[in-house]
Tab-separated table of C-alpha atoms in Angstrom:
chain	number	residue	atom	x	y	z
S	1	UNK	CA	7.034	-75.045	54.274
S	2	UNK	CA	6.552	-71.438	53.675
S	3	UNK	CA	9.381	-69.415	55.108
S	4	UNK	CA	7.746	-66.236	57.180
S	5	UNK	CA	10.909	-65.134	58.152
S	6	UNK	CA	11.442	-61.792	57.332
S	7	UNK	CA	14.271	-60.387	54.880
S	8	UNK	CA	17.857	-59.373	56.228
S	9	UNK	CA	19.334	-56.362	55.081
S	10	UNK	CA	21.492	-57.806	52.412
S	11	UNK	CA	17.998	-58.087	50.505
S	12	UNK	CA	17.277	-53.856	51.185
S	13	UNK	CA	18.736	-53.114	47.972
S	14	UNK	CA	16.515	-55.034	45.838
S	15	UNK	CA	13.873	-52.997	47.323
S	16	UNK	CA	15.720	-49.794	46.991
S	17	UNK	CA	16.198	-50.388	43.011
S	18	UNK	CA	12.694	-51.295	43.638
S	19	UNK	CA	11.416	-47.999	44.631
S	20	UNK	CA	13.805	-46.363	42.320
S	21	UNK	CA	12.559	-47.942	39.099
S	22	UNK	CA	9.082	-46.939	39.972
S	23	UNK	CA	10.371	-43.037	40.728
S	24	UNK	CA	11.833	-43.304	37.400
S	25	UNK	CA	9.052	-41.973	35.399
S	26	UNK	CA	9.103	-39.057	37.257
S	27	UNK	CA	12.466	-38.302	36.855
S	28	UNK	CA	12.456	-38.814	33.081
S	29	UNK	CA	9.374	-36.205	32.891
S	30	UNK	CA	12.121	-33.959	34.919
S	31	UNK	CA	14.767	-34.435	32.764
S	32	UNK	CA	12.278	-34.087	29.556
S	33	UNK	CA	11.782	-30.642	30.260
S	34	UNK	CA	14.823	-28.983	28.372
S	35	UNK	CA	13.672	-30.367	25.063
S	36	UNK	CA	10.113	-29.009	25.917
S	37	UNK	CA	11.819	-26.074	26.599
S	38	UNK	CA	13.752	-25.938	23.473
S	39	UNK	CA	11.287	-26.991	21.268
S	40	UNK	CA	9.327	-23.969	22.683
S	41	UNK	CA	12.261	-21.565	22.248
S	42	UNK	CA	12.427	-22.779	18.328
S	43	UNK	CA	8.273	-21.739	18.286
S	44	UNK	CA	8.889	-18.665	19.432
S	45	UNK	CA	12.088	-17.767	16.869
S	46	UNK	CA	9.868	-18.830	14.204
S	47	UNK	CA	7.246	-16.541	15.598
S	48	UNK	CA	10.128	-13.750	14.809
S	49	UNK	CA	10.757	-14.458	10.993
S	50	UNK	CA	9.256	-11.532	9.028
S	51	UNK	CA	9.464	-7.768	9.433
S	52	UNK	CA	8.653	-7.966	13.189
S	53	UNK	CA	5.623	-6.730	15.141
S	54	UNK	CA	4.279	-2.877	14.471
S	55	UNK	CA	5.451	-0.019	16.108
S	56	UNK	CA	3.189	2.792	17.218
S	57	UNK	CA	3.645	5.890	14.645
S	58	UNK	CA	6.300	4.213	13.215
S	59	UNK	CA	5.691	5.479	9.402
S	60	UNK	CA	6.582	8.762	10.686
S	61	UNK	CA	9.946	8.063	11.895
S	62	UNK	CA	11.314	8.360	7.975
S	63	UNK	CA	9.602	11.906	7.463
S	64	UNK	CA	10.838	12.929	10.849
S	65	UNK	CA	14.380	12.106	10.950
S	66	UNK	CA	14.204	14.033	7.540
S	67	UNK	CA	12.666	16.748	9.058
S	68	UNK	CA	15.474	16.908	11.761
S	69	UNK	CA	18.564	16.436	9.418
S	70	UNK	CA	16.847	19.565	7.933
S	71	UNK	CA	16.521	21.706	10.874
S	72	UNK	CA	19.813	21.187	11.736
S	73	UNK	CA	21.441	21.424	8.568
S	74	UNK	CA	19.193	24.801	8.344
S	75	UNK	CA	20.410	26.043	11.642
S	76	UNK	CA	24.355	25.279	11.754
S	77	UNK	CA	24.362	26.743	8.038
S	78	UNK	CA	25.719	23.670	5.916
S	79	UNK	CA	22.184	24.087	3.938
S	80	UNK	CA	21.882	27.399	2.297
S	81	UNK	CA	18.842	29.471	2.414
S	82	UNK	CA	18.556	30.566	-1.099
S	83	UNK	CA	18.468	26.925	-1.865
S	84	UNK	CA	16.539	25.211	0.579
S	85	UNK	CA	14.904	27.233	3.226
S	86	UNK	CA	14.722	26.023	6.562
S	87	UNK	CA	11.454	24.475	7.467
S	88	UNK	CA	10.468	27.372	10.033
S	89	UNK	CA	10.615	30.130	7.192
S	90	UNK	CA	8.677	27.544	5.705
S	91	UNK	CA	5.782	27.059	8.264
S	92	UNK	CA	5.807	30.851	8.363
S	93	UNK	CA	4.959	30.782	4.869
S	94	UNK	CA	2.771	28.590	5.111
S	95	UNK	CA	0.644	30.501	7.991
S	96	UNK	CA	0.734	33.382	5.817
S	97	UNK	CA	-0.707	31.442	3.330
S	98	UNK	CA	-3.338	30.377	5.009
S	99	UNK	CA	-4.653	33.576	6.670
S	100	UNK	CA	-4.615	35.254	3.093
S	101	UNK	CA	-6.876	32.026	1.990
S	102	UNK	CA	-4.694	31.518	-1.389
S	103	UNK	CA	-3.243	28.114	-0.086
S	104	UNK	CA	-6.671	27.250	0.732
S	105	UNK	CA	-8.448	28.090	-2.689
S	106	UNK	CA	-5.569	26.824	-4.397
S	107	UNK	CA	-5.379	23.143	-2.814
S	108	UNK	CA	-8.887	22.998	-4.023
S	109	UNK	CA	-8.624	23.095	-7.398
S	110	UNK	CA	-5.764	21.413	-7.533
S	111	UNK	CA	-7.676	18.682	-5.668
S	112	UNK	CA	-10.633	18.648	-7.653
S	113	UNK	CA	-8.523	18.293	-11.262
S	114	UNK	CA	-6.824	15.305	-9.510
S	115	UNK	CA	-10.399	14.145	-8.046
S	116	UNK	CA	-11.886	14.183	-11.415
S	117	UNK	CA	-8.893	12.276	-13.222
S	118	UNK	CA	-8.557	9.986	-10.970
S	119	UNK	CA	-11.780	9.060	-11.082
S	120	UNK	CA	-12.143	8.967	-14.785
S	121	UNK	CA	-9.219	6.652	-14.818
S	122	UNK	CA	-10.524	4.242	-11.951
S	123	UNK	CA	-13.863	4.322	-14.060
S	124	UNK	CA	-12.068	3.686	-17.578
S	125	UNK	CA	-9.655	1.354	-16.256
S	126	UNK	CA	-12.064	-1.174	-14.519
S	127	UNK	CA	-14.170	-1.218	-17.301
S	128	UNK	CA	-11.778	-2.092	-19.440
S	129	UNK	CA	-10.048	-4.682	-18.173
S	130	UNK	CA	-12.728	-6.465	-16.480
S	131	UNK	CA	-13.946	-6.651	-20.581
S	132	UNK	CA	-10.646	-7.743	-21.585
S	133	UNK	CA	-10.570	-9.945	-18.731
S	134	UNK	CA	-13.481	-11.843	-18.926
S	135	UNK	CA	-13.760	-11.941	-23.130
S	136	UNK	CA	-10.965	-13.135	-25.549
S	137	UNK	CA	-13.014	-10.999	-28.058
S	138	UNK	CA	-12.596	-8.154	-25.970
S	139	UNK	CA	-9.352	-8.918	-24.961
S	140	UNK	CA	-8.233	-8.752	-28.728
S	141	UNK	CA	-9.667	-5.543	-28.553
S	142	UNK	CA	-8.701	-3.718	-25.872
S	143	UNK	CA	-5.361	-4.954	-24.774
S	144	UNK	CA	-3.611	-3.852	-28.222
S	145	UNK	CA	-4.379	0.079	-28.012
S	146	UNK	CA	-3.497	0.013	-24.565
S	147	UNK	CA	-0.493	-1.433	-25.032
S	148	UNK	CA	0.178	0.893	-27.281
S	149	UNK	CA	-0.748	3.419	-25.591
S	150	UNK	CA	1.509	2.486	-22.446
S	151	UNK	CA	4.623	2.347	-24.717
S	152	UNK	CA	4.176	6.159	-25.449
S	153	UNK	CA	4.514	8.229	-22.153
S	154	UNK	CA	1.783	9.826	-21.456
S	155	UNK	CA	3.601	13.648	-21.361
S	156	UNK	CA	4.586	12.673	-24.733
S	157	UNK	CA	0.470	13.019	-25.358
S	158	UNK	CA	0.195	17.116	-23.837
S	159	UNK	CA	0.640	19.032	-27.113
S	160	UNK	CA	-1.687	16.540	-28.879
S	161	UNK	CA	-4.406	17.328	-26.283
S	162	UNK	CA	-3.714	20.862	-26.385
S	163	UNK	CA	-4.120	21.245	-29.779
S	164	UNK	CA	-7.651	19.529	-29.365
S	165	UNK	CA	-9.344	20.255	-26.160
S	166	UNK	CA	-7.239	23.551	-25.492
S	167	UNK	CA	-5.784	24.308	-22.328
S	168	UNK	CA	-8.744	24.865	-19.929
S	169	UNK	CA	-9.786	22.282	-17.346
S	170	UNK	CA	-10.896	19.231	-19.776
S	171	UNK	CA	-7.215	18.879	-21.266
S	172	UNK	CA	-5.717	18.873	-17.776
S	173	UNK	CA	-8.193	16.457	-16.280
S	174	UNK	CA	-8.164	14.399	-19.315
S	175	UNK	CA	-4.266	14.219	-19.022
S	176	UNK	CA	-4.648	13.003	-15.647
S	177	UNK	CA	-7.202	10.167	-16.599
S	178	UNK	CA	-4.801	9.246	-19.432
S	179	UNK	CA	-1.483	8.458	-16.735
S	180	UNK	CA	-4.127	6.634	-13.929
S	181	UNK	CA	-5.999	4.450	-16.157
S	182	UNK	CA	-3.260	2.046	-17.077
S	183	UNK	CA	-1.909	0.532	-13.980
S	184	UNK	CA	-5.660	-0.118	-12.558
S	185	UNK	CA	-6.309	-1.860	-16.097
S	186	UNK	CA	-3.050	-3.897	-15.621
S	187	UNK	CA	-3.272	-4.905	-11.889
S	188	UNK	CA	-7.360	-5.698	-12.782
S	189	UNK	CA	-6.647	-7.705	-16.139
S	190	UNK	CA	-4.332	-9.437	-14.445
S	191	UNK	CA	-5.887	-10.314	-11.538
S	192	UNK	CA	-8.953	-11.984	-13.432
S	193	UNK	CA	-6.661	-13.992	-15.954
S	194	UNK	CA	-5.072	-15.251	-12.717
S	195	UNK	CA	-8.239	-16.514	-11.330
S	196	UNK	CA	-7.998	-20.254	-9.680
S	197	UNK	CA	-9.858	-22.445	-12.325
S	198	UNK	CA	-10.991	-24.309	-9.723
S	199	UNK	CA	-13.110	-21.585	-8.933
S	200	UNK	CA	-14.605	-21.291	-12.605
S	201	UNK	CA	-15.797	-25.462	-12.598
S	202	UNK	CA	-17.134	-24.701	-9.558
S	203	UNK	CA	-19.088	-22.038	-10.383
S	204	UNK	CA	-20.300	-23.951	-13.783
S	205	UNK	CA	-21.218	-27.140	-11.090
S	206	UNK	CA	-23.243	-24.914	-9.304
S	207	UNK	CA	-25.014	-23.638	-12.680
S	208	UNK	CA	-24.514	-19.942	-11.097
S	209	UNK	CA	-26.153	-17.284	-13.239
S	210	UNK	CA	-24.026	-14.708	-14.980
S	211	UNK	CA	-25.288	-11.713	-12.439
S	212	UNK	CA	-24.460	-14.996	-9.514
S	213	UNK	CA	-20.939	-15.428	-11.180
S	214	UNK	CA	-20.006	-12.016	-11.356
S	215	UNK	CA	-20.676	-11.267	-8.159
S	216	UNK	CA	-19.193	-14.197	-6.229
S	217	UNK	CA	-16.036	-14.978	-8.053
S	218	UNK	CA	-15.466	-12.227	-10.909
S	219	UNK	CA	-15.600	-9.083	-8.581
S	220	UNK	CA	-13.665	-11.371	-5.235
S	221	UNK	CA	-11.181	-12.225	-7.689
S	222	UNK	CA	-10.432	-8.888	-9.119
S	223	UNK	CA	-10.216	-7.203	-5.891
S	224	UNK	CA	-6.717	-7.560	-4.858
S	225	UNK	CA	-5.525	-6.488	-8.540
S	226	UNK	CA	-7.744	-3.665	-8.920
S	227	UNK	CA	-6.721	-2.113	-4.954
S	228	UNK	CA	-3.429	-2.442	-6.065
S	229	UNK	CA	-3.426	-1.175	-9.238
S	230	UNK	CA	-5.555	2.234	-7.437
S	231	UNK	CA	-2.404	2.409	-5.150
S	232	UNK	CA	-0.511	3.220	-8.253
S	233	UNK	CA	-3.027	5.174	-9.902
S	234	UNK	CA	-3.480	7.481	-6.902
S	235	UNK	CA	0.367	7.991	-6.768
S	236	UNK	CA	0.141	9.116	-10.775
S	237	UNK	CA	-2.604	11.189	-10.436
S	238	UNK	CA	-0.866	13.793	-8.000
S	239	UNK	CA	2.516	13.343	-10.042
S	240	UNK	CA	0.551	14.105	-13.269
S	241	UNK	CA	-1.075	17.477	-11.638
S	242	UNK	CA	2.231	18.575	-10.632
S	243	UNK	CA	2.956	18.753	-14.661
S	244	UNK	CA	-0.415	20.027	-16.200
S	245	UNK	CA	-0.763	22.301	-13.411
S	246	UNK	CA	2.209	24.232	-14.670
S	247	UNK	CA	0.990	24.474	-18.458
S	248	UNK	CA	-0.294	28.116	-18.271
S	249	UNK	CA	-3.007	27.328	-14.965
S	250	UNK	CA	-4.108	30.383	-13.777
S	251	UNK	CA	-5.135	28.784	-9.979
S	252	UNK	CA	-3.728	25.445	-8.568
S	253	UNK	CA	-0.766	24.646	-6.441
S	254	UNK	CA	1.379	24.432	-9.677
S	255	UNK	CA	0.823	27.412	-10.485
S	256	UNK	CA	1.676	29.060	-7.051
S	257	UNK	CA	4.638	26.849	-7.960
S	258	UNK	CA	5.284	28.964	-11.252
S	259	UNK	CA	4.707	32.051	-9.611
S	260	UNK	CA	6.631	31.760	-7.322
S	261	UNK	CA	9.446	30.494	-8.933
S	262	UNK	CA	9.333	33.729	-11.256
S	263	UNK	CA	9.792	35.911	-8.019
S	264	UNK	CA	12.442	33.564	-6.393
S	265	UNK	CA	10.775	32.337	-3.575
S	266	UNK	CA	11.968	29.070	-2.539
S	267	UNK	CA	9.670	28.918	1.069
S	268	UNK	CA	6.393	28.639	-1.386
S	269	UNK	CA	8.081	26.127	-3.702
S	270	UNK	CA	9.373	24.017	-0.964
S	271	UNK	CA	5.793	24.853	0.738
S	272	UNK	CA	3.786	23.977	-2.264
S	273	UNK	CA	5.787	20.635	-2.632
S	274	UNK	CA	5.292	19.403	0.992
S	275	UNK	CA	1.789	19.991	0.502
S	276	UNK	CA	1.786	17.228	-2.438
S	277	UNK	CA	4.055	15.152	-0.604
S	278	UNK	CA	1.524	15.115	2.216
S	279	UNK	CA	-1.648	14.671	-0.176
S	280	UNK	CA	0.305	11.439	-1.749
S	281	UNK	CA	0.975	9.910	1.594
S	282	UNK	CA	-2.512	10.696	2.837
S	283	UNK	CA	-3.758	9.193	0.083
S	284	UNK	CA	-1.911	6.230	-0.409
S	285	UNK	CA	-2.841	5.290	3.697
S	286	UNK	CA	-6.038	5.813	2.634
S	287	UNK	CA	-5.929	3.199	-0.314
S	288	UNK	CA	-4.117	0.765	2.184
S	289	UNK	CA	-6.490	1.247	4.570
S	290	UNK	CA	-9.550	0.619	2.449
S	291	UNK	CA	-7.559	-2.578	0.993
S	292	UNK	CA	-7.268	-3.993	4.885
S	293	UNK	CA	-10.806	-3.172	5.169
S	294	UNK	CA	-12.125	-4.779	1.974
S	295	UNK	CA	-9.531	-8.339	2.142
S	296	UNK	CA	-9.710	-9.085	5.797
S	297	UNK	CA	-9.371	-13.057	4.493
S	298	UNK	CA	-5.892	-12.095	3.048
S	299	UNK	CA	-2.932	-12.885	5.316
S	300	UNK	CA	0.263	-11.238	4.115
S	301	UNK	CA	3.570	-10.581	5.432
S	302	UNK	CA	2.661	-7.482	6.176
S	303	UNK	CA	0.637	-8.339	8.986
C-alpha cells in the first residue's frame, strides 16, 4: 500500500538541507564577489603603470617654479643684481624694447637666418638619407662624407666658411644648415633601414609601382624617424644662431647680445636669452604637435 501519511517533524530537516542546497548558488555568487572585486582592483592598478594621466598646463610648472626661485632669490638679495637681474628689471627691459621696435626687428632676422637653415637642412637631410636609405649604391655614397662630416663639429667648420662665403648672411645660414642636417639624415636613414620586411614582400606581392611603393610604405615608414630627427634639428638650429649671430652680425638677437654685453647690461642678455629659450620651447611643441597630428596610429607611453 502506498503510505499517504504525512511526514513528522523528525523528517523537517531533510527538507531544510533541501531548501538550503538549492539557495546555495546564490550564496556562492555572494561570496564570489571579493575576487570580482579584486580582480577589478588589479585592472585598475595596471591601468596606473606609466607616467600617469595629463595634467592641465602642467609643462609650465618647471619654467614657473624657476621663475619663482628667481623672484625670490631676486627680492631677499641672495642673487645679485650685477649678475643676474631680477626678472621685473627684466620685463621692464623688455617693454622698453619693444616700444623702441629693436626687439621686434631684431627677432626677425634672427628668425629668418634660423628659418632659412633649418629649412635647408630639413631639405638636405631628407634627401639624403631617403637616397642612402633606399640604395646600397647610394648608401656607399652618402653615408661616408657624412660620417665624416659628423665626427668634425660643426663650429670647428666657421673659419673655413668664412674664408669662402665671407661673413654676410649665406655663411651664417649655411652654418646653420650644416649643424640641422645631420640628425634628420640619421633619425630618416634609420628609420627606412628599420623598415618591417614584411612590408617590402608585401609590397612586391602586390606588384606596387615604384611611385605606389614610395608612397605607401617608403614615406609611412620614414615618418617617425624623420619627426624625430626635426625635433633635434629644430633644437640645433636656434643653438647654432646663438653662435653665428655673434660673429660680427650687425642686427639679430646675438648681436643685441654682444652689444650689450660691451655696455654691461645683464637685463638685455638675460632678456635676449629668454627670448631663445622661449622660441626653442615653442618650437619644439610645435614639432610634437605636428608628430601627434601626423602618427595618430602610434600608441606610446606618452599617451
Amino acid at each position: 500500500m502506498v503510505d499517504l501519511s504525512i511526514p513528522n517533524a523528525d523528517s523537517a530537516p531533510d527538507v531544510s538541507r533541501h531548501q538550503q542546497w538549492h539557495r546555495r548558488p546564490s550564496l556562492g555568487r555572494i561570496q564570489s564577489s571579493p575576487l570580482i572585486t579584486s580582480n577589478r582592483t588589479r585592472r585598475q592598478r595596471r591601468r596606473k603603470l606609466g607616467p600617469g594621466p595629463t595634467i592641465p598646463y602642467g609643462a609650465a610648472i618647471g619654467p614657473a617654479l624657476l621663475l619663482i626661485v628667481w623672484s625670490i632669490g631676486s627680492a631677499t638679495g641672495y642673487i645679485d643684481d650685477r649678475i643676474l637681474s631680477a626678472p621685473w628689471t627684466v620685463a621692464l627691459t623688455g617693454l622698453e624694447l619693444i616700444q623702441d621696435g629693436r626687439l621686434q626687428e631684431n627677432l626677425w632676422t634672427s628668425f629668418v637666418r634660423s628659418f632659412w637653415g633649418l629649412f635647408w637642412g630639413i631639405v638636405a637631410g631628407a634627401s639624403l638619407g631617403v637616397i642612402a636609405g633606399l640604395s646600397r649604391i647610394g648608401e656607399y655614397l652618402v653615408d661616408g662624407p657624412i660620417q665624416i662630416k659628423r665626427a668634425i663639429p660643426a663650429l670647428a667648420l666657421i673659419p673655413l666658411l668664412m674664408l669662402w662665403f665671407g661673413i654676410g648672411e649665406s655663411m651664417k645660414i649655411l652654418t646653420i644648415a650644416l649643424i640641422t642636417f645631420a640628425p634628420i639624415y640619421i633619425q630618416t636613414h634609420d628609420g627606412l633601414r628599420s623598415t618591417d620586411a614584411r612590408f617590402i614582400e608585401l609590397a612586391e606581392t602586390l606588384d606596387l609601382s615604384n611611385l605606389q611603393f614610395l608612397r605607401h610604405v617608403v614615406l609611412p615608414a620614414a615618418l617617425p624617424g624623420f619627426l624625430l630627427g626635426l625635433r633635434f634639428g629644430v633644437t640645433y638650429a636656434w643653438l647654432a644662431l646663438v653662435v653665428v649671430e655673434q660673429l660680427n652680425a650687425t642686427s639679430g638677437l646675438g648681436y643685441m647680445i654682444n652689444l650689450a654685453r660691451t655696455y654691461g647690461q645683464t637685463e638685455v642678455i638675460i632678456l635676449c636669452l629668454a627670448v631663445y629659450a622661449a622660441l626653442g620651447l615653442s618650437s619644439d611643441w610645435l614639432v610634437r604637435f605636428i608628430t601627434r597630428k601626423a602618427l595618430p596610429w602610434r600608441k606610446i607611453l606618452a599617451d
